[in-house]
Structure formats: structure tokens, C-alpha cells
Short mmCIF file of C-alpha atoms in Angstrom, two decimals:
data_model
loop_
_atom_site.label_atom_id
_atom_site.label_comp_id
_atom_site.label_asym_id
_atom_site.label_seq_id
_atom_site.Cartn_x
_atom_site.Cartn_y
_atom_site.Cartn_z
CA ARG U 80 21.97 95.89 46.76
CA ARG U 81 20.03 93.49 48.90
CA GLY U 82 19.05 90.29 47.20
CA ALA U 83 15.45 89.66 46.17
CA GLN U 84 13.54 86.47 45.36
CA MET U 85 10.37 85.49 43.62
CA GLY U 86 8.42 82.53 44.88
CA THR U 87 5.90 81.11 42.59
CA PHE U 88 3.03 78.45 43.19
CA ASP U 89 0.50 76.75 40.93
CA VAL U 90 -3.17 77.91 41.42
CA GLY U 91 -4.15 74.26 41.24
CA HIS U 92 -1.83 73.03 43.90
CA PRO U 93 -3.68 71.50 47.04
CA ASP U 94 -1.74 73.93 49.35
CA VAL U 95 -2.75 77.13 47.42
CA ARG U 96 -4.79 78.63 50.24
CA GLU U 97 -1.82 78.53 52.59
CA PHE U 98 0.34 80.09 49.81
CA ILE U 99 -2.04 82.96 49.56
CA ARG U 100 -1.90 83.68 53.24
CA ALA U 101 1.98 83.21 53.52
CA LYS U 102 3.17 86.76 54.00
CA ARG U 103 0.55 87.96 56.49
CA GLU U 104 2.62 87.46 59.43
CA ASP U 105 4.76 90.74 60.24
CA GLY U 106 8.41 90.49 58.97
CA ARG U 107 7.87 87.26 57.15
CA LEU U 108 9.22 86.72 53.62
CA ARG U 109 9.83 90.52 53.20
CA GLN U 110 12.69 89.91 50.50
CA PHE U 111 10.27 87.71 48.52
CA ASN U 112 7.73 88.70 46.01
CA LEU U 113 4.96 86.04 45.77
CA SER U 114 3.03 85.30 42.66
CA LEU U 115 0.43 82.60 41.71
CA LEU U 116 0.83 80.80 38.30
CA ILE U 117 -2.54 81.43 36.82
CA THR U 118 -3.74 79.22 34.00
CA ASP U 119 -6.22 79.98 31.20
CA GLU U 120 -8.24 76.85 32.60
CA PHE U 121 -8.67 78.39 35.94
CA MET U 122 -9.75 81.73 34.50
CA GLN U 123 -12.32 79.97 32.41
CA ALA U 124 -13.56 78.17 35.55
CA VAL U 125 -13.94 81.59 37.20
CA GLU U 126 -15.75 83.03 34.24
CA ALA U 127 -18.19 79.92 34.17
CA ASP U 128 -18.51 79.94 38.05
CA GLY U 129 -17.33 76.37 37.84
CA GLU U 130 -15.48 73.91 40.25
CA TRP U 131 -11.59 73.87 40.27
CA PRO U 132 -9.80 70.65 41.06
CA LEU U 133 -6.60 70.87 43.35
CA ILE U 134 -4.02 68.48 41.78
CA PHE U 135 -0.59 67.25 41.89
CA PRO U 136 1.19 64.81 39.40
CA LEU U 137 1.10 61.05 40.01
CA HIS U 138 4.38 59.32 40.49
CA LEU U 139 5.04 56.16 38.50
CA LYS U 140 4.70 54.12 41.58
CA GLU U 141 1.00 55.18 41.88
CA LYS U 142 0.08 54.14 38.40
CA ALA U 143 -2.02 51.28 39.61
CA GLU U 144 -3.82 53.07 42.33
CA LEU U 145 -6.09 55.15 40.15
CA ASP U 146 -8.08 54.89 36.91
CA LEU U 147 -6.21 57.22 34.50
CA ASP U 148 -9.36 57.43 32.36
CA ASP U 149 -11.51 58.56 35.23
CA PRO U 150 -11.87 62.31 35.08
CA GLU U 151 -13.14 62.41 38.69
CA GLN U 152 -9.81 61.09 39.89
CA VAL U 153 -7.36 62.22 37.48
CA VAL U 154 -6.82 65.20 35.00
CA TRP U 155 -4.02 65.63 32.25
CA ARG U 156 -2.13 68.73 32.71
CA GLU U 157 1.01 70.76 31.39
CA TRP U 158 3.89 70.21 33.83
CA PRO U 159 7.44 71.46 33.73
CA THR U 160 9.11 68.13 34.17
CA HIS U 161 8.22 64.64 33.19
CA GLU U 162 10.84 62.76 35.33
CA SER U 163 9.12 59.99 37.43
CA TYR U 164 5.69 61.01 36.39
CA ILE U 165 3.07 59.43 34.14
CA VAL U 166 3.27 61.08 30.77
CA ARG U 167 0.96 60.85 27.77
CA GLU U 168 2.43 60.74 24.28
CA ASP U 169 1.32 64.34 23.76
CA GLY U 170 3.31 65.53 26.70
CA LEU U 171 0.52 65.91 29.21
CA VAL U 172 1.13 64.62 32.73
CA ALA U 173 -1.35 62.62 34.84
CA CYS U 174 -2.39 64.48 37.98
CA LYS U 175 -4.36 63.16 41.03
CA ILE U 176 -7.28 65.33 42.09
CA TYR U 177 -7.02 65.84 45.84
CA GLY U 178 -10.17 67.97 46.18
CA ARG U 179 -12.29 70.61 44.48
CA VAL U 180 -13.25 74.13 45.37
CA LYS U 181 -15.53 76.80 43.73
CA ALA U 182 -13.18 78.56 41.39
CA ARG U 183 -14.88 81.94 42.34
CA HIS U 184 -14.41 81.23 46.09
CA LEU U 185 -10.62 80.71 45.34
CA TRP U 186 -10.68 83.76 43.13
CA ASP U 187 -12.29 85.95 45.80
CA MET U 188 -9.70 84.75 48.45
CA ILE U 189 -6.91 85.69 46.10
CA MET U 190 -8.48 89.01 45.44
CA VAL U 191 -8.97 89.82 49.12
CA SER U 192 -5.29 89.05 49.70
CA THR U 193 -4.22 91.25 46.86
CA TYR U 194 -6.53 94.05 47.77
CA ASP U 195 -5.31 94.04 51.48
CA TYR U 196 -1.66 93.01 51.10
CA ALA U 197 -0.71 93.64 47.43
CA GLU U 198 0.14 89.92 47.02
CA PRO U 199 0.04 87.35 45.52
CA GLY U 200 0.73 88.83 42.03
CA PHE U 201 -0.40 87.10 38.94
CA ILE U 202 1.61 85.29 36.60
CA LEU U 203 -0.49 84.16 33.63
CA ILE U 204 1.66 81.12 33.04
CA ASP U 205 -0.14 79.57 29.98
CA ARG U 206 0.39 82.93 28.00
CA VAL U 207 4.12 83.06 29.13
CA ASN U 208 4.78 79.58 27.71
CA GLN U 209 2.54 80.04 24.67
CA LEU U 210 4.49 83.09 23.61
CA ASN U 211 7.99 81.73 24.67
CA ASN U 212 10.33 82.09 21.61
CA ASN U 213 11.94 78.80 23.15
CA TRP U 214 8.47 77.03 23.24
CA TRP U 215 9.73 73.67 22.17
CA CYS U 216 12.48 73.27 24.75
CA GLU U 217 11.62 75.26 27.85
CA ALA U 218 8.89 74.98 30.40
CA ILE U 219 8.85 78.08 32.37
CA ARG U 220 7.50 78.12 35.92
CA ALA U 221 9.05 81.27 37.51
CA THR U 222 10.20 84.74 36.71
CA ASN U 223 12.87 87.14 38.25
CA PRO U 224 11.77 89.10 41.40
CA CYS U 225 9.71 91.67 39.58
CA GLY U 226 8.25 89.52 36.96
CA GLU U 227 9.62 90.92 33.76
CA GLN U 228 11.82 88.00 32.89
CA PRO U 229 10.33 84.46 32.73
CA LEU U 230 13.13 82.18 33.00
CA PRO U 231 13.92 78.44 32.80
CA PRO U 232 16.07 76.69 35.62
CA TYR U 233 19.49 78.55 35.85
CA GLY U 234 18.38 81.37 33.56
CA SER U 235 19.49 84.88 34.63
CA CYS U 236 18.66 88.39 33.84
CA LEU U 237 20.64 90.43 31.36
CA LEU U 238 18.63 93.71 31.32
CA GLY U 239 19.05 97.17 29.95
CA SER U 240 16.82 100.13 29.66
CA ILE U 241 16.72 103.21 27.25
CA ASN U 242 15.71 106.49 28.64
CA LEU U 243 12.93 107.61 26.52
CA THR U 244 12.99 111.24 27.78
CA ARG U 245 16.26 111.79 25.79
CA PHE U 246 14.48 111.56 22.41
CA VAL U 247 11.87 114.22 22.92
CA ILE U 248 12.54 117.33 20.87
CA ASP U 249 10.96 120.65 21.82
CA PRO U 250 9.42 119.44 25.15
CA PHE U 251 6.19 121.08 26.06
CA GLY U 252 6.33 123.25 22.86
CA GLU U 253 4.13 123.37 19.85
CA GLU U 254 6.50 121.25 17.80
CA ALA U 255 7.01 118.67 20.63
CA ARG U 256 8.01 115.28 18.89
CA PHE U 257 9.75 112.07 19.38
CA ASP U 258 13.19 111.61 17.44
CA TRP U 259 12.51 108.11 15.98
CA ASP U 260 15.88 107.98 13.94
CA LYS U 261 17.93 108.62 17.04
CA TYR U 262 15.90 106.16 18.88
CA ARG U 263 16.46 103.43 16.22
CA GLU U 264 20.14 104.08 16.25
CA VAL U 265 20.41 103.71 20.06
CA VAL U 266 18.51 100.43 19.92
CA ARG U 267 20.90 99.21 17.41
CA LEU U 268 23.92 100.08 19.44
CA PHE U 269 22.42 98.93 22.65
CA THR U 270 21.47 95.46 21.19
CA ARG U 271 25.11 95.00 20.23
CA MET U 272 26.28 96.06 23.86
CA LEU U 273 23.97 93.62 25.48
CA ASP U 274 25.15 90.82 23.30
CA ASN U 275 28.77 91.57 24.33
CA VAL U 276 27.74 91.58 28.04
CA VAL U 277 26.94 87.95 27.44
CA GLU U 278 30.76 87.31 27.06
CA ILE U 279 31.46 88.90 30.29
CA ASN U 280 28.47 87.65 32.47
CA GLY U 281 30.40 86.80 35.52
CA LEU U 282 27.74 84.16 36.66
CA PRO U 283 28.95 82.06 39.37
CA LEU U 284 27.70 78.46 38.27
CA ALA U 285 28.55 76.53 35.20
CA ARG U 286 24.99 75.66 34.42
CA GLN U 287 24.17 79.48 34.62
CA ARG U 288 26.99 80.18 32.26
CA HIS U 289 25.90 77.59 29.92
CA GLU U 290 22.29 78.80 29.90
CA ILE U 291 23.11 82.38 29.05
CA GLU U 292 25.91 81.47 26.55
CA HIS U 293 23.73 78.64 24.75
CA LYS U 294 20.71 81.02 24.17
CA ARG U 295 22.24 84.58 24.70
CA ARG U 296 18.92 85.77 26.05
CA HIS U 297 18.80 89.43 26.95
CA GLY U 298 16.10 91.97 27.76
CA MET U 299 16.10 95.48 26.34
CA GLY U 300 13.43 97.85 27.65
CA PHE U 301 12.87 101.43 28.33
CA LEU U 302 12.29 103.83 31.22
CA GLY U 303 10.75 107.18 31.39
CA LEU U 304 7.63 106.48 29.33
CA GLY U 305 5.35 108.30 31.59
CA SER U 306 7.71 111.40 31.71
CA ALA U 307 8.14 111.28 27.95
CA LEU U 308 4.51 111.20 27.39
CA THR U 309 4.27 114.34 29.60
CA LEU U 310 6.93 116.15 27.61
CA LEU U 311 5.10 115.34 24.48
CA LYS U 312 1.86 116.70 26.18
CA LEU U 313 0.16 113.40 26.01
CA ARG U 314 -1.89 112.00 28.81
CA TYR U 315 -0.69 108.57 30.11
CA GLY U 316 -3.50 105.99 29.40
CA SER U 317 -5.12 107.85 26.56
CA PRO U 318 -5.69 106.25 23.23
CA GLU U 319 -2.84 108.43 21.74
CA ALA U 320 -0.48 107.31 24.56
CA CYS U 321 -1.32 103.70 23.95
CA VAL U 322 -0.44 104.21 20.21
CA PHE U 323 2.91 105.84 21.12
CA THR U 324 3.60 103.14 23.52
CA GLU U 325 3.01 100.41 20.98
CA GLU U 326 5.16 102.21 18.41
CA VAL U 327 8.00 102.52 20.94
CA ALA U 328 7.92 98.85 21.71
CA ARG U 329 7.53 97.65 18.10
CA GLU U 330 10.45 99.85 16.71
CA MET U 331 12.52 98.46 19.59
CA ALA U 332 11.50 94.90 18.31
CA LEU U 333 11.96 95.28 14.71
CA VAL U 334 15.44 97.06 14.90
CA GLY U 335 16.55 94.66 17.74
CA TRP U 336 15.74 91.47 15.45
CA GLN U 337 17.47 93.06 12.41
CA VAL U 338 20.62 93.59 14.61
CA ALA U 339 20.18 90.00 15.86
CA LEU U 340 20.37 88.74 12.26
CA GLU U 341 23.37 90.94 11.52
CA LEU U 342 25.09 89.92 14.63
CA SER U 343 24.48 86.18 13.64
CA ARG U 344 26.14 86.75 10.21
CA GLU U 345 29.15 88.39 11.94
CA LYS U 346 29.58 86.17 15.03
CA GLY U 347 27.20 83.21 14.65
CA PRO U 348 23.73 82.53 15.98
CA ALA U 349 22.80 81.45 19.42
CA PRO U 350 24.12 77.77 19.72
CA LEU U 351 20.65 76.41 20.62
CA LEU U 352 19.41 77.78 17.16
CA ALA U 353 22.27 75.96 15.41
CA GLU U 354 21.02 72.54 16.86
CA THR U 355 18.64 70.08 15.28
CA PHE U 356 15.57 68.77 17.22
CA GLU U 357 13.28 65.84 16.73
CA VAL U 358 9.67 66.47 16.15
CA THR U 359 7.47 65.11 18.95
CA ALA U 360 3.70 64.64 19.52
CA GLU U 361 3.96 67.43 22.11
CA MET U 362 5.32 69.76 19.58
CA LEU U 363 2.63 69.03 17.03
CA ARG U 364 0.00 69.44 19.88
CA LYS U 365 1.42 73.01 20.71
CA ARG U 366 1.93 73.91 17.10
CA PRO U 367 -0.83 72.15 14.90
CA GLU U 368 0.46 74.25 11.85
CA MET U 369 3.53 72.30 11.90
CA LYS U 370 1.47 69.32 10.77
CA LYS U 371 -0.15 71.28 8.17
CA ASP U 372 3.49 72.23 6.90
CA GLY U 373 4.30 68.46 6.54
CA TYR U 374 6.08 67.82 9.76
CA GLN U 375 5.60 64.31 11.33
CA VAL U 376 6.78 62.79 14.64
CA GLY U 377 10.46 61.73 14.26
CA ASP U 378 11.48 64.35 11.64
CA GLN U 379 14.33 66.48 12.28
CA VAL U 380 14.02 70.23 12.35
CA PRO U 381 16.50 73.13 13.05
CA GLY U 382 16.17 75.18 16.15
CA ARG U 383 16.36 78.42 14.09
CA VAL U 384 13.12 77.32 12.20
CA LEU U 385 11.33 76.42 15.33
CA HIS U 386 12.33 79.82 16.66
CA ALA U 387 11.62 81.92 13.81
CA LYS U 388 8.70 80.13 12.03
CA TYR U 389 6.78 78.73 14.97
CA SER U 390 7.38 81.11 17.88
CA ARG U 391 3.95 82.95 18.25
CA TYR U 392 5.84 86.03 19.06
CA MET U 393 8.03 85.86 16.09
CA GLN U 394 4.89 85.13 13.73
CA LYS U 395 3.87 88.64 14.90
CA ILE U 396 7.03 90.13 13.76
CA ALA U 397 6.54 88.41 10.33
CA GLU U 398 3.47 90.47 9.78
CA TYR U 399 5.65 93.63 9.67
CA ALA U 400 8.95 92.05 8.34
CA PRO U 401 8.38 88.80 6.60
CA GLU U 402 11.77 88.82 4.77
CA LEU U 403 13.45 89.37 8.19
CA ILE U 404 11.75 86.27 9.44
CA GLU U 405 12.75 84.19 6.46
CA SER U 406 16.37 85.10 6.93
CA LEU U 407 16.16 84.28 10.64
CA ALA U 408 14.77 80.93 9.72
CA GLU U 409 17.62 80.30 7.32
CA GLU U 410 20.54 81.72 9.33
CA GLY U 411 19.32 81.84 12.86
CA ALA U 412 19.33 84.85 15.32
CA ARG U 413 22.20 85.84 17.67
CA SER U 414 19.90 85.64 20.66
CA THR U 415 16.72 83.77 21.44
CA HIS U 416 14.92 86.75 23.19
CA HIS U 417 15.63 90.51 22.92
CA SER U 418 13.18 92.62 25.02
CA SER U 419 11.94 93.03 28.54
CA ILE U 420 10.60 95.93 30.57
CA ALA U 421 11.97 96.25 34.06
CA PRO U 422 10.70 98.57 36.88
CA THR U 423 14.09 100.54 37.02
CA GLY U 424 13.24 102.34 40.17
CA THR U 425 16.78 102.94 41.36
CA ILE U 426 18.40 103.63 37.99
CA SER U 427 15.45 106.00 37.06
CA LEU U 428 16.24 107.89 40.24
CA SER U 429 19.96 107.83 40.27
CA LEU U 430 20.88 107.95 36.51
CA ALA U 431 17.82 109.62 34.85
CA ASN U 432 17.04 112.44 37.29
CA ASN U 433 13.97 110.76 38.55
CA ALA U 434 12.24 110.09 35.18
CA SER U 435 9.27 107.80 35.61
CA ASN U 436 10.02 104.10 36.33
CA GLY U 437 10.06 101.60 33.27
CA ILE U 438 6.66 101.68 31.65
CA GLU U 439 4.91 103.49 34.61
CA PRO U 440 3.61 107.09 34.85
CA SER U 441 5.21 109.28 37.58
CA PHE U 442 4.09 108.11 41.09
CA ALA U 443 3.47 111.65 41.78
CA HIS U 444 5.37 115.02 41.00
CA HIS U 445 6.46 115.67 44.56
CA TYR U 446 6.62 112.86 46.87
CA SER U 447 8.99 110.97 49.28
CA ARG U 448 11.00 107.78 48.76
CA ASN U 449 11.89 105.59 51.67
CA LEU U 450 15.56 104.75 51.29
CA ILE U 451 17.67 102.24 53.15
CA ARG U 452 20.91 104.10 54.39
CA THR U 453 23.81 102.42 56.01
CA GLY U 454 24.02 103.09 59.58
CA ARG U 455 20.25 104.32 60.00
CA LYS U 456 18.01 102.07 62.07
CA ALA U 457 14.86 102.78 59.91
CA LYS U 458 14.39 103.72 56.43
CA GLU U 459 14.98 107.52 55.58
CA LYS U 460 12.23 109.67 54.04
CA ILE U 461 13.72 111.58 51.06
CA GLU U 462 11.77 114.28 49.26
CA VAL U 463 11.96 113.96 45.41
CA TYR U 464 10.49 115.67 42.41
CA SER U 465 9.50 114.16 39.14
CA TYR U 466 11.72 114.59 35.98
CA GLU U 467 9.01 116.34 34.00
CA LEU U 468 8.10 118.87 36.86
CA LEU U 469 11.80 119.83 37.10
CA ALA U 470 11.87 120.24 33.25
CA TYR U 471 8.80 122.16 33.04
CA ARG U 472 9.99 124.56 35.89
CA THR U 473 13.23 125.12 33.88
CA LEU U 474 11.73 125.53 30.38
CA ILE U 475 8.35 126.97 31.00
CA ASN U 476 7.33 128.31 34.46
CA ALA U 477 9.69 128.18 37.62
CA ARG U 478 6.61 128.71 39.83
CA ALA U 479 4.75 125.63 38.71
CA LYS U 480 3.28 123.56 41.73
CA PRO U 481 1.73 120.32 41.68
CA GLY U 482 -1.88 120.34 42.93
CA SER U 483 -2.13 124.16 42.81
CA ASP U 484 -5.00 125.88 41.05
CA GLU U 485 -3.54 129.27 41.49
CA PRO U 486 -2.95 131.35 38.29
CA GLY U 487 0.77 131.15 37.54
CA GLU U 488 1.29 128.06 39.43
CA LYS U 489 -1.16 125.52 37.86
CA LEU U 490 0.38 122.74 35.71
CA PRO U 491 -1.23 121.71 32.47
CA ASP U 492 -4.00 118.93 32.62
CA TYR U 493 -1.41 116.45 30.75
CA PHE U 494 0.60 116.40 34.07
CA ILE U 495 -1.04 113.36 35.70
CA THR U 496 0.15 110.92 38.17
CA ALA U 497 -0.32 107.09 38.87
CA ASP U 498 -3.54 107.81 40.98
CA ASP U 499 -5.18 109.70 38.10
CA ILE U 500 -5.02 106.79 35.81
CA THR U 501 -7.86 104.04 35.90
CA PRO U 502 -6.82 100.51 36.29
CA THR U 503 -7.92 99.72 32.76
CA GLN U 504 -5.78 102.47 31.36
CA HIS U 505 -2.77 100.83 33.12
CA VAL U 506 -3.66 97.47 31.57
CA ASP U 507 -4.09 99.08 28.17
CA ILE U 508 -0.67 100.67 28.30
CA GLN U 509 0.88 97.40 29.31
CA ALA U 510 -1.04 95.40 26.59
CA ALA U 511 0.02 97.86 23.90
CA ALA U 512 3.72 97.17 24.84
CA GLN U 513 3.40 93.58 25.40
CA LYS U 514 2.57 92.72 21.86
CA TRP U 515 6.15 93.60 20.98
CA VAL U 516 7.96 92.52 24.08
CA ASP U 517 9.15 88.92 23.97
CA SER U 518 9.81 88.51 27.66
CA SER U 519 7.49 90.19 30.03
CA ILE U 520 6.72 93.65 31.65
CA SER U 521 6.98 94.70 35.21
CA LYS U 522 4.08 96.90 35.92
CA THR U 523 2.04 97.92 38.90
CA ALA U 524 -1.52 99.42 38.59
CA ASN U 525 -1.68 101.90 41.78
CA VAL U 526 -5.18 102.18 42.93
CA PRO U 527 -6.53 104.49 45.86
CA THR U 528 -6.99 103.17 49.31
CA ASP U 529 -10.76 103.71 48.97
CA TYR U 530 -11.05 101.99 45.60
CA PRO U 531 -14.12 99.69 45.57
CA PHE U 532 -13.24 95.88 46.11
CA GLU U 533 -15.75 94.65 43.25
CA ALA U 534 -14.27 97.13 40.79
CA PHE U 535 -10.72 95.97 41.90
CA LYS U 536 -11.46 92.44 41.19
CA ASP U 537 -12.19 93.21 37.44
CA ILE U 538 -8.63 94.52 37.00
CA TYR U 539 -7.20 91.10 36.91
CA ARG U 540 -9.95 89.46 34.60
CA TYR U 541 -9.41 92.45 32.32
CA ALA U 542 -5.64 91.90 32.22
CA TRP U 543 -6.24 88.26 31.30
CA ARG U 544 -8.61 89.40 28.55
CA GLN U 545 -6.20 91.77 27.12
CA GLY U 546 -3.50 89.34 26.64
CA LEU U 547 -1.02 90.36 29.44
CA LYS U 548 1.54 87.85 30.85
CA GLY U 549 1.41 89.23 34.31
CA CYS U 550 -0.45 91.70 36.47
CA THR U 551 0.36 93.45 39.77
CA THR U 552 -1.65 96.13 41.83
CA PHE U 553 -0.79 98.42 44.64
CA ARG U 554 -3.33 99.80 47.07
CA PHE U 555 -1.88 101.93 49.91
CA ASN U 556 -2.71 100.10 53.07
CA PRO U 557 -0.62 101.40 56.09
CA ALA U 558 -2.11 98.71 58.35
CA ALA U 559 -0.27 96.07 56.27
CA PHE U 560 2.93 97.69 55.34
CA GLN U 561 4.71 100.95 54.33
CA GLY U 562 5.37 101.56 50.55
CA VAL U 563 8.78 102.52 49.06
CA LEU U 564 6.99 105.75 47.47
CA VAL U 565 4.62 107.74 49.61
CA LYS U 566 2.74 110.84 49.15
CA GLU U 567 2.57 113.40 51.99
CA SER U 568 -1.23 113.56 51.71
CA ASP U 569 -1.38 109.92 52.45
CA LEU U 570 0.85 110.17 55.33
CA GLU U 571 -0.97 113.10 56.75
CA LYS U 572 -4.34 111.17 56.78
CA THR U 573 -2.76 108.06 58.41
CA LEU U 574 -2.52 107.69 62.28
CA TYR U 575 0.05 105.39 63.84
CA ARG U 576 -0.23 104.31 67.56
CA PHE U 577 2.79 103.62 69.44
CA THR U 578 2.59 101.82 73.09
CA LEU U 579 5.29 102.95 75.34
CA GLU U 580 6.85 100.96 78.16
CA ASP U 581 4.58 102.38 80.70
CA GLY U 582 1.48 101.16 78.81
CA SER U 583 0.49 104.65 77.52
CA VAL U 584 -0.26 105.22 73.89
CA VAL U 585 1.10 107.85 71.56
CA GLU U 586 -0.69 108.58 68.38
CA LEU U 587 1.18 110.45 65.52
CA LYS U 588 0.28 111.29 61.86
CA GLY U 589 2.54 109.30 59.38
CA ASN U 590 4.38 112.58 58.33
CA GLN U 591 5.40 113.58 61.88
CA GLU U 592 8.95 113.41 62.87
CA VAL U 593 9.59 111.55 66.06
CA GLU U 594 12.95 111.05 67.97
CA TYR U 595 13.39 107.42 69.19
CA ASP U 596 16.66 105.76 70.42
CA GLY U 597 18.66 108.83 69.36
CA GLU U 598 17.43 109.01 65.74
CA VAL U 599 14.74 111.07 64.07
CA ASN U 600 12.42 109.26 61.68
CA SER U 601 8.93 109.83 60.14
CA ALA U 602 6.36 108.12 62.46
CA ALA U 603 5.48 105.91 59.46
CA ASN U 604 8.87 104.61 59.00
CA LEU U 605 9.61 104.03 62.55
CA PHE U 606 6.35 102.16 62.98
CA ASP U 607 7.05 100.03 59.92
CA ALA U 608 10.46 99.19 61.22
CA LEU U 609 9.30 98.14 64.56
CA LYS U 610 6.44 96.24 63.20
CA GLU U 611 8.39 94.16 60.51
CA GLY U 612 11.37 93.53 62.78
CA TYR U 613 14.10 95.26 60.70
CA TYR U 614 14.58 98.11 63.10
CA GLY U 615 18.27 98.60 63.79
CA LYS U 616 19.37 95.87 61.21
CA TYR U 617 20.69 98.09 58.48
#
């Protein structure tokens, strides 16, 4: 597969406006996802309609140039590294204020870009670090390309997904139900498998190998949630679907950490958790309950205790399994992290018969995927059908047809797709799972092209209030780019203009086929390949 990158940038950086506009040039940074690191302080400034300082850390050599106690010149912030900077006893770094902007003005600029170009995405970085199981020894500033794995320097993804459709008994029937016992058994086995993969990681750099072997971080997730809900006759985004989603994530977590304890007893804990750490003022600032428990600066505390007792996520696990957490604090876990929900676009299509991606609903029940094929000059449009539609046709009604109101063809009302779901419902599903996922979740809220901008802006504020670690939206905007997944109805409504060598203009619908340079492509894919500069490069 082609490589992909994630570029992240602090919302308080003096150059933040340039970053927001970075991908507007055709063909630029197309193998990158771009996301802003959004802080709670920025969101609070947006809520209060306040000013937002644009800052960068002061170097030690600059110490005499500013009054460190003057809030008009300097603010103290969390920063991922302390080297060569001015650091307070509690771990905050002195940052020079280079200017100020209205927080809502910057917010609107971000929202316009996201509305028109689907970027930058949001990484709620304070939430990421507050809920990081390795909170005392990591300062995370980036994620993998799709955002489901916040990682420290030299961190790497070890991901695996369970296909939820395989646990539905009597799909579409009166007794439709989920096989929880079988699911728990697969989680148990899969946790052991992912732990074994650490031993054969094949990473090229010594520091990468040390990072994964020292912490044994992995990310188990699931795919096919949307398809499984349909098989169970539940509407994605409904309160019942949110309850089911939370239960799936919670059972994965509880079983996974039980196995992490068993593996620790068999093979030893993650080396990080066997180490001892000195308590600092920064630790006590981040976890004031440690002070109440009698810890003081300079005390020694095992990593396994910092992980099991003082990780905000593990404290949530303790509400359901207090004895498990006591054992993990005493003996240590085999890994520091267990769960992460990836987008699974390729594996859902190739290995799960086009079950819905990751935590998503099905994009549509009959649509096209734009695939890169070796030897072709543009992406190839391939027709695909959702897993649940194929299952329904096989088990219930061979004549069933998406979008039809004809008797004998109409699908039940629980057959919904991405566009049928409100943005708040997308967020609610993600929030239900995030409570029990210790890394993060890759999720995209699809919104229609004509979705009102003012309503669109509220999605991100709602995501912040609901406790998400990240948020991404996609609004079909063919003027900016062509998506990987496209519906025939969208292509039918979109006109593409081609200017020929003689100056004449040809206008075609996106779904029309056109022959150019000896190859037949859809007008939409040909237009995108020429505009973005990748035509003929595959």
C-alpha cells in the first residue's frame, strides 16, 4: 500500500492560519491528513468569545528579554519537551505571546476550511493526554494517519479488528441477537495474538523496536458495527444502538485487561510497568489524588501503580472490576494499552465482504469505490454492495432494492446509511465507545453537501462536550476533491467542465464515462486525476 502521513499543528502556534490553508493548492500534501491540536483552553475561549494568544516556548537564552510574571508577555503551557526551554517546577513551559486573535474568528476560519475541504481534522489533545494510560511518562503530540492511535515519538501501530457481523445469531429474525460468549472468547484469543505480534514486529529502527517492546502497546478494535446493528434490526445512532456500542466496547476492554493480567503472570508485565519512577511536582499537579494518598515529591512509585491506579481510563475500569485493577497494580499488565478503533476500509471490503468500516454505518447500500489499479492512469470506479444488503437478499428477499418504495422491493426502515444519520448521532455513537477505548477512534461524520454551515460548526463543539479525543467530518464537495466512496446520485448531480486543446469546453456529468488517452474513466475520476496532478502516475 502507499504510505500515508499525519501532520499535526498546535492551535496556539503563531503560524496556525497558514497551516489551516496548507492543502488548498491542487495536488499538494495529498498523502497527508492534517489535524489541529485543539486544547480545552482554546475551546473555552471560543465558548466565552474571548481572545486567544498565539504563542511559542521561550528559549533559555531569551529568559532575560521578558518578564515571566507578566501575563501580557508570557503564558505557561503544557509542552511535549522541556529541553532548552524555561520550565516551572510543576512542568509548565514559559511561552512568549506573539499576538492575539479573537478565538471565534480563528474558530470560524477552521470551520470554513473543514466545511469546504474536510480538513483540518480535530485532535482534542488535552483529552488525549489526560486519558493516556502512560500519563506520567509520555507527552503525545501526534497520531497515526487516521487518528485512532495517539503515539509518542517512535511509537507504532499494532492494530487488529474483530468483525462484529460474525456474532449475530438469526439476522433479521424475530430472535436476532448477539453472541456475547463467543465474542468474549474471540477477544481473549485475539489479545494473546496481538501480544505475540509484538515479538515479530519487524520495525526497522532500534528506537521503534524498543518503544513497542518496552510498552507492548496494541490496539484491538472492531469493524462492521453498522452492518451488525442492521442485522440486529437496530437503527445506527438510536439510543438502543448507543447502548449496544458501549457494551461491545466495554466487554472488549474488561476481557482484554483480564487477559493482560493472565499474560503478565505467564510472561511478565510490560517492562515500563516493572520500572520505578520518582514522584515530581508535575505528577502531583496532574494527579492531585496522589497527594491525598500520601505521595510527596521525591517518593518512588512503581510504574504498574501509576498505570493501574492513576490512569483516568483505568479508574473507569475499576468501577466495573475493582479486584482486577488491584491485581494489575500489584503485578502489572502485559501491555500499557489495549484498544483502538481503526477505519478498516480495505480489510472491510477485502476480508469482510464489504461490512461497514470500523465504527461507521455503511456509507450506502449500493455505491462506488474509487480504487487505484496498477497500470491505470486514473482511479477506477468499482460498484459495490453493503454486506447487510447482500445478507438480506440471501436470507429474506432477493428482490430488495435500496431506495425503492415498490412493494416487494422496499427495505426495512432500519436499513439506513451515513447520510441518514445526524451529526450528533455520529458523535453519540463515538462517545459511547470512547468511554472504553484507551487509545482513540477513527470516525467520520458524513454530512450532505447542502448541510447548513451554522449547524455544521456545532458538530465540533458537541464532540468536545461529549468527551471525544478527535472529530472528523466529510461533506461531499467535488469542487475541492473526489472522495474514495461516492454515490451515483451525487455524481449524477455534479457537472465537470473540461477545456480541450482548441479552447472548447466539454461538460459532463460525474457518472458519465469518457475515453481519454486510450482509457475509459468516469468523468469525475478523470477530472480529479488531471486537477490533482496524479494522472498517469499509478
